[in-house]
Amino acid sequence: MLTGRKYRLDLTEEQAAFAERIGGACRSVWNTALEQRRVYRCRGAFIGYHDQARQLVEAKLEFEWLAEVPGHCLQQTLIDLDQACARHGTWKVRWKSRVRNAPSFRFPEGGKIAVERLNRRWARAKLPKLGWVRFRITRPLGGKVKNATVSRDGMHWYISFLIEDGITAPDRHANPGGAVGIDRGVAKVVTRSDGRFHHQVFARDREVEHAKKLQRDLARTKKGSQRRKRAAARVADLARKVRRRRQDFAAKTAHILATGFELVVFEALATRNMTAGVEPRPDPERPDAFLPNGAASKSGLNRSILDKGWHRIELATRSKARYTGTHVITVNPAYTSQRCNV
């Protein structure tokens, strides 16, 4: 069964600088290839992965900054773009920003990746052109490496291995016949049909107030200044801490649900539609004026919904269900609260 392992890297200054260049080259290839696809669509033509891959080989002969990075990372970027365009459409795929998108690149060939354990705490992996990189091995790798993804989160670099652990799904669940319905809400993150709750506050009141202060400090800085970079880093650190609490809660809740029940039923919630903004209401009696539409209260509800991480809980449950034999299904959310109560 395919699964992931993520570890924190300990790169040297030269390796970190080279990793930044690899990420920048992959971002440039993504944006250039996406622009090319859109230009072709405007002309009524089409260009796919194979044509762009051939043009990439020619571009590497002309630009040294493309030739110095691993070619398989650039090809994998084109493959990811091709899959994104096929899934969402060329015009809905987003550009990658140097500021908003952290550098990330993948080494798709696991046979070219060697992993060695150095001691109880540290191991190292040999990546093409990047060389041997050390990482903190917090858990055993536990399988054959299929590919590796290097990414930066804040000031730290991480490596994620996709491995084949050799585990197969069990024929029967350990608790056959057990079933539960899940209601995801704002007051309680998870409410089970058997009357039990799973809830956690991801950001305390003091942290919420501190986050507002950090946002005000960021708004007072000048764009492009070093002071703004430091302020943005403080905002990102606090947001990262809350995000990791949300991930931990989702993993623990998914473990309880998958190991305890053979059938887990979620509501098919359209979170994107539920958190959409409110349309303005023009005042028919006054031009260029608008009536109250409850946008402020709706924005507060949207923040509460997004803070709970509803979709992450479902994804974590589906991932854990592969190992326990649990069936995870979704149903129409209409009137489910009344039916589950009965």
Coordinates of C-alpha atoms in Angstrom, one line a residue:
M1 CA 0.0 0.0 0.0
L2 CA 1.3 3.5 -0.9
T3 CA 1.8 5.8 2.0
G4 CA 3.8 8.9 2.9
R5 CA 6.6 9.7 5.4
K6 CA 7.7 13.3 6.1
Y7 CA 10.9 14.3 7.8
R8 CA 12.7 17.6 8.5
L9 CA 15.8 18.2 6.5
D10 CA 19.1 19.6 7.8
L11 CA 20.5 21.2 4.7
T12 CA 23.8 23.1 4.4
E13 CA 23.7 26.7 3.2
E14 CA 24.9 25.6 -0.3
Q15 CA 22.2 22.9 -0.4
A16 CA 19.5 25.3 0.8
A17 CA 20.5 27.9 -1.8
F18 CA 20.5 25.2 -4.6
A19 CA 17.1 23.9 -3.4
E20 CA 15.7 27.5 -3.7
R21 CA 17.1 27.6 -7.3
I22 CA 15.4 24.3 -8.1
G23 CA 12.1 25.5 -6.7
G24 CA 12.4 28.7 -8.6
A25 CA 13.1 26.9 -11.9
C26 CA 10.1 24.6 -11.4
R27 CA 7.9 27.6 -10.7
S28 CA 9.2 29.3 -13.8
V29 CA 8.5 26.2 -15.9
W30 CA 5.0 25.9 -14.4
N31 CA 4.1 29.5 -15.2
T32 CA 5.6 29.5 -18.7
A33 CA 4.0 26.2 -19.7
L34 CA 0.6 27.4 -18.3
E35 CA 0.8 30.7 -20.2
Q36 CA 1.7 28.7 -23.4
R37 CA -1.3 26.5 -22.9
R38 CA -3.6 29.5 -22.5
V39 CA -2.2 31.2 -25.6
Y40 CA -2.7 28.1 -27.6
R41 CA -6.3 27.8 -26.3
C42 CA -7.0 31.4 -27.4
R43 CA -5.8 30.5 -30.9
G44 CA -8.1 27.5 -30.9
A45 CA -5.1 25.1 -30.8
F46 CA -3.8 22.7 -28.1
I47 CA -0.4 21.8 -26.7
G48 CA 0.2 18.9 -24.3
Y49 CA 2.9 17.5 -22.1
H50 CA 4.9 15.7 -24.8
D51 CA 5.3 18.8 -27.0
Q52 CA 6.2 21.0 -24.0
A53 CA 8.7 18.3 -22.7
R54 CA 10.5 18.5 -26.1
Q55 CA 10.6 22.3 -25.9
L56 CA 12.0 22.0 -22.4
V57 CA 14.9 20.0 -23.6
E58 CA 15.7 22.7 -26.2
A59 CA 15.3 25.4 -23.5
K60 CA 17.9 23.7 -21.2
L61 CA 20.4 24.0 -24.0
E62 CA 19.9 27.7 -24.1
F63 CA 19.5 28.7 -20.4
E64 CA 22.2 27.5 -17.9
W65 CA 19.9 28.1 -14.9
L66 CA 17.6 25.4 -16.3
A67 CA 20.4 23.0 -17.2
E68 CA 21.8 23.0 -13.6
V69 CA 18.7 21.7 -11.9
P70 CA 17.6 18.1 -12.1
G71 CA 15.7 17.5 -15.4
H72 CA 13.3 15.0 -13.8
C73 CA 12.0 17.7 -11.4
L74 CA 11.2 19.9 -14.4
Q75 CA 9.5 17.1 -16.3
Q76 CA 7.5 16.2 -13.2
T77 CA 6.4 19.9 -13.0
L78 CA 5.0 19.6 -16.6
I79 CA 3.3 16.3 -15.7
D80 CA 1.7 17.9 -12.7
L81 CA 0.5 20.8 -14.8
D82 CA -0.9 18.5 -17.4
Q83 CA -2.9 16.6 -14.8
A84 CA -4.1 19.9 -13.2
C85 CA -5.3 21.2 -16.6
A86 CA -7.0 17.9 -17.4
R87 CA -8.8 17.9 -14.0
H88 CA -9.7 21.6 -13.6
G89 CA -9.4 23.2 -17.0
T90 CA -6.6 25.4 -18.3
W91 CA -8.2 28.6 -17.2
K92 CA -8.9 27.5 -13.6
V93 CA -5.3 26.4 -12.9
R94 CA -3.5 29.1 -10.8
W95 CA -0.1 30.7 -11.4
K96 CA 2.6 30.0 -8.8
S97 CA 3.8 33.0 -7.0
R98 CA 7.3 33.5 -5.6
V99 CA 5.9 35.0 -2.4
R100 CA 2.7 33.0 -1.8
N101 CA 3.9 29.6 -3.0
A102 CA 6.7 28.0 -1.1
P103 CA 9.3 26.2 -3.3
S104 CA 8.5 22.5 -3.8
F105 CA 9.9 19.9 -6.3
R106 CA 9.7 16.1 -6.7
F107 CA 12.2 13.5 -7.6
P108 CA 9.9 10.9 -9.4
E109 CA 12.3 8.0 -9.8
G110 CA 12.7 6.1 -6.5
G111 CA 15.4 3.9 -7.9
K112 CA 17.8 6.9 -8.0
I113 CA 17.2 7.7 -4.4
A114 CA 19.4 6.0 -1.8
V115 CA 18.5 6.2 1.9
E116 CA 20.9 5.3 4.7
R117 CA 20.4 5.5 8.5
L118 CA 23.3 7.1 10.3
N119 CA 22.3 6.6 13.9
R120 CA 19.2 6.6 16.1
R121 CA 18.2 10.1 15.3
W122 CA 19.6 10.9 11.9
A123 CA 19.6 9.5 8.4
R124 CA 20.6 10.7 5.0
A125 CA 19.2 10.4 1.4
K126 CA 21.1 10.8 -1.9
L127 CA 19.1 13.0 -4.3
P128 CA 20.1 13.7 -7.9
K129 CA 22.4 16.7 -8.2
L130 CA 21.5 17.7 -4.6
G131 CA 23.8 15.1 -3.1
W132 CA 23.5 13.5 0.3
V133 CA 21.0 15.4 2.5
R134 CA 20.5 14.7 6.2
F135 CA 17.1 14.5 7.8
R136 CA 15.8 13.8 11.3
I137 CA 14.3 10.3 11.2
T138 CA 11.5 10.4 13.7
R139 CA 9.9 7.2 12.5
P140 CA 11.1 4.2 10.4
L141 CA 10.8 4.5 6.7
G142 CA 9.1 1.2 6.5
G143 CA 9.1 0.4 2.8
K144 CA 10.5 0.9 -0.6
V145 CA 10.9 4.5 -1.8
K146 CA 8.8 5.4 -4.9
N147 CA 9.5 9.1 -5.1
A148 CA 10.6 12.0 -2.9
T149 CA 9.3 15.6 -2.6
V150 CA 11.4 18.4 -1.1
S151 CA 9.5 21.5 0.1
R152 CA 10.1 24.5 2.4
D153 CA 7.7 25.5 5.1
G154 CA 8.7 28.7 6.7
M155 CA 12.4 28.6 7.5
H156 CA 12.7 24.8 7.4
W157 CA 13.0 22.3 4.6
Y158 CA 11.2 19.0 4.6
I159 CA 11.4 15.8 2.6
S160 CA 8.4 13.6 1.9
F161 CA 8.9 10.0 0.7
L162 CA 6.2 8.0 -1.0
I163 CA 6.8 4.4 -0.1
E164 CA 5.3 1.0 -0.7
D165 CA 5.0 -0.5 2.8
G166 CA 3.8 -3.9 1.7
I167 CA 0.6 -3.8 3.9
T168 CA -2.6 -5.0 2.4
A169 CA -6.1 -4.1 3.5
P170 CA -7.7 -6.6 5.9
D171 CA -10.6 -8.8 4.7
R172 CA -12.8 -7.9 7.7
H173 CA -12.9 -5.1 10.1
A174 CA -11.9 -5.7 13.7
N175 CA -15.3 -4.4 14.8
P176 CA -17.7 -5.9 12.1
G177 CA -21.1 -4.3 11.9
G178 CA -20.1 -1.1 13.6
A179 CA -21.5 2.1 11.9
V180 CA -21.5 5.7 12.8
G181 CA -22.7 8.9 11.2
I182 CA -20.6 12.1 11.4
D183 CA -22.0 15.6 11.6
R184 CA -19.3 18.3 11.2
G185 CA -20.2 21.6 12.8
V186 CA -18.9 24.9 14.2
A187 CA -19.9 24.6 17.9
K188 CA -18.5 21.0 18.0
V189 CA -16.1 20.0 15.2
V190 CA -17.3 16.4 15.1
T191 CA -20.6 15.0 16.5
R192 CA -21.2 11.3 16.2
S193 CA -24.6 9.7 15.7
D194 CA -24.0 7.7 19.0
G195 CA -24.0 11.1 20.9
R196 CA -20.2 11.5 21.4
F197 CA -18.2 14.6 20.5
H198 CA -14.7 15.3 19.2
H199 CA -13.8 18.9 19.7
Q200 CA -10.7 21.0 20.1
V201 CA -10.0 24.7 20.1
F202 CA -7.1 25.2 17.6
A203 CA -6.5 28.9 18.4
R204 CA -6.9 30.2 21.9
D205 CA -8.5 33.6 22.5
R206 CA -5.1 35.1 23.5
E207 CA -3.6 33.7 20.2
V208 CA -6.5 35.2 18.2
E209 CA -5.8 38.6 19.7
H210 CA -2.1 38.2 19.1
A211 CA -2.8 37.3 15.5
K212 CA -4.8 40.4 15.0
K213 CA -1.9 42.5 16.4
L214 CA 0.5 40.8 14.1
Q215 CA -1.7 41.5 11.1
R216 CA -1.9 45.2 12.1
D217 CA 1.9 45.3 12.4
L218 CA 2.1 43.8 8.9
A219 CA -0.3 46.3 7.4
R220 CA 1.8 49.2 8.7
T221 CA 5.0 48.0 7.0
K222 CA 6.2 49.0 3.5
K223 CA 6.0 46.5 0.7
G224 CA 9.4 45.0 -0.1
S225 CA 11.1 46.1 3.1
Q226 CA 13.0 43.8 5.5
R227 CA 10.6 44.9 8.3
R228 CA 7.7 43.6 6.3
K229 CA 9.4 40.2 5.7
R230 CA 10.0 39.8 9.5
A231 CA 6.4 40.8 10.2
A232 CA 5.1 38.3 7.6
A233 CA 7.3 35.6 9.1
R234 CA 5.8 36.1 12.5
V235 CA 2.2 35.9 11.1
A236 CA 3.2 32.7 9.2
D237 CA 4.7 31.1 12.3
L238 CA 1.5 31.5 14.3
A239 CA -0.7 30.3 11.4
R240 CA 1.6 27.3 11.1
K241 CA 1.2 26.4 14.7
V242 CA -2.6 26.5 14.4
R243 CA -2.5 24.4 11.2
R244 CA -0.4 21.7 12.8
R245 CA -2.9 21.5 15.7
R246 CA -5.6 21.0 13.1
Q247 CA -3.7 18.3 11.4
D248 CA -3.0 16.5 14.6
F249 CA -6.7 16.6 15.6
A250 CA -7.8 15.3 12.2
A251 CA -5.3 12.4 12.5
K252 CA -6.4 11.4 16.0
T253 CA -10.1 11.7 15.2
A254 CA -9.6 9.6 12.0
H255 CA -7.8 6.9 14.0
I256 CA -10.7 6.6 16.5
L257 CA -13.3 6.5 13.7
A258 CA -11.5 4.0 11.4
T259 CA -10.5 1.6 14.2
G260 CA -13.8 1.7 15.9
F261 CA -16.3 1.4 13.1
E262 CA -16.7 -0.6 9.9
L263 CA -18.8 2.0 8.3
V264 CA -18.3 5.8 8.6
V265 CA -20.8 8.1 7.0
F266 CA -20.0 11.7 6.2
E267 CA -22.3 14.5 4.8
A268 CA -21.4 15.5 1.3
L269 CA -20.7 19.1 2.2
A270 CA -19.8 21.7 -0.5
T271 CA -17.5 23.7 1.8
R272 CA -16.5 26.0 -1.1
N273 CA -20.1 27.0 -1.7
M274 CA -20.9 27.3 2.0
T275 CA -18.0 29.8 2.6
A276 CA -18.8 31.9 -0.4
G277 CA -19.2 35.7 0.1
V278 CA -22.6 37.4 0.2
E279 CA -23.7 39.3 -2.9
P280 CA -24.3 43.0 -2.4
R281 CA -27.8 44.4 -2.4
P282 CA -28.2 47.6 -4.3
D283 CA -30.6 50.2 -2.8
P284 CA -33.3 50.9 -5.5
E285 CA -34.0 54.3 -4.0
R286 CA -30.4 55.6 -3.8
P287 CA -28.0 55.1 -6.6
D288 CA -24.5 53.8 -5.7
A289 CA -25.9 52.8 -2.3
F290 CA -26.4 49.3 -0.9
L291 CA -28.7 47.7 1.7
P292 CA -27.4 45.7 4.7
N293 CA -26.8 42.1 3.5
G294 CA -25.3 40.5 6.6
A295 CA -21.8 40.2 5.1
A296 CA -20.0 40.8 8.4
S297 CA -21.8 38.0 10.2
K298 CA -21.4 35.7 7.1
S299 CA -17.7 36.3 7.0
G300 CA -17.4 35.4 10.7
L301 CA -19.3 32.1 10.0
N302 CA -17.0 31.5 7.0
R303 CA -13.9 31.9 9.2
S304 CA -15.4 29.5 11.8
I305 CA -16.1 26.8 9.1
L306 CA -12.7 27.1 7.6
D307 CA -11.0 27.0 11.0
K308 CA -12.5 23.6 11.8
G309 CA -10.9 21.8 8.9
W310 CA -13.9 19.7 7.8
H311 CA -12.5 18.4 4.6
R312 CA -9.2 17.4 6.3
I313 CA -11.0 15.2 8.8
E314 CA -12.7 13.3 5.9
L315 CA -9.4 12.9 4.0
A316 CA -7.6 11.6 7.1
T317 CA -10.4 9.1 7.8
R318 CA -10.3 7.8 4.2
S319 CA -6.5 7.4 4.5
K320 CA -6.7 5.5 7.8
A321 CA -9.6 3.4 6.5
R322 CA -7.3 1.7 4.0
Y323 CA -5.5 -0.1 6.9
T324 CA -8.6 -1.1 8.9
G325 CA -11.0 -2.1 6.2
T326 CA -13.4 0.7 7.0
H327 CA -15.9 1.8 4.4
V328 CA -16.2 5.6 4.2
I329 CA -19.2 7.0 2.2
T330 CA -20.9 10.4 1.8
V331 CA -24.7 11.1 1.8
N332 CA -26.9 14.0 0.9
P333 CA -26.7 16.4 3.9
A334 CA -30.4 17.4 3.6
Y335 CA -32.2 16.5 6.9
T336 CA -29.4 14.3 8.1
S337 CA -29.4 16.0 11.5
Q338 CA -33.0 15.0 12.2
R339 CA -32.6 11.5 10.9
C340 CA -29.4 10.8 12.9
N341 CA -31.2 12.1 16.0
V342 CA -34.0 9.6 15.5

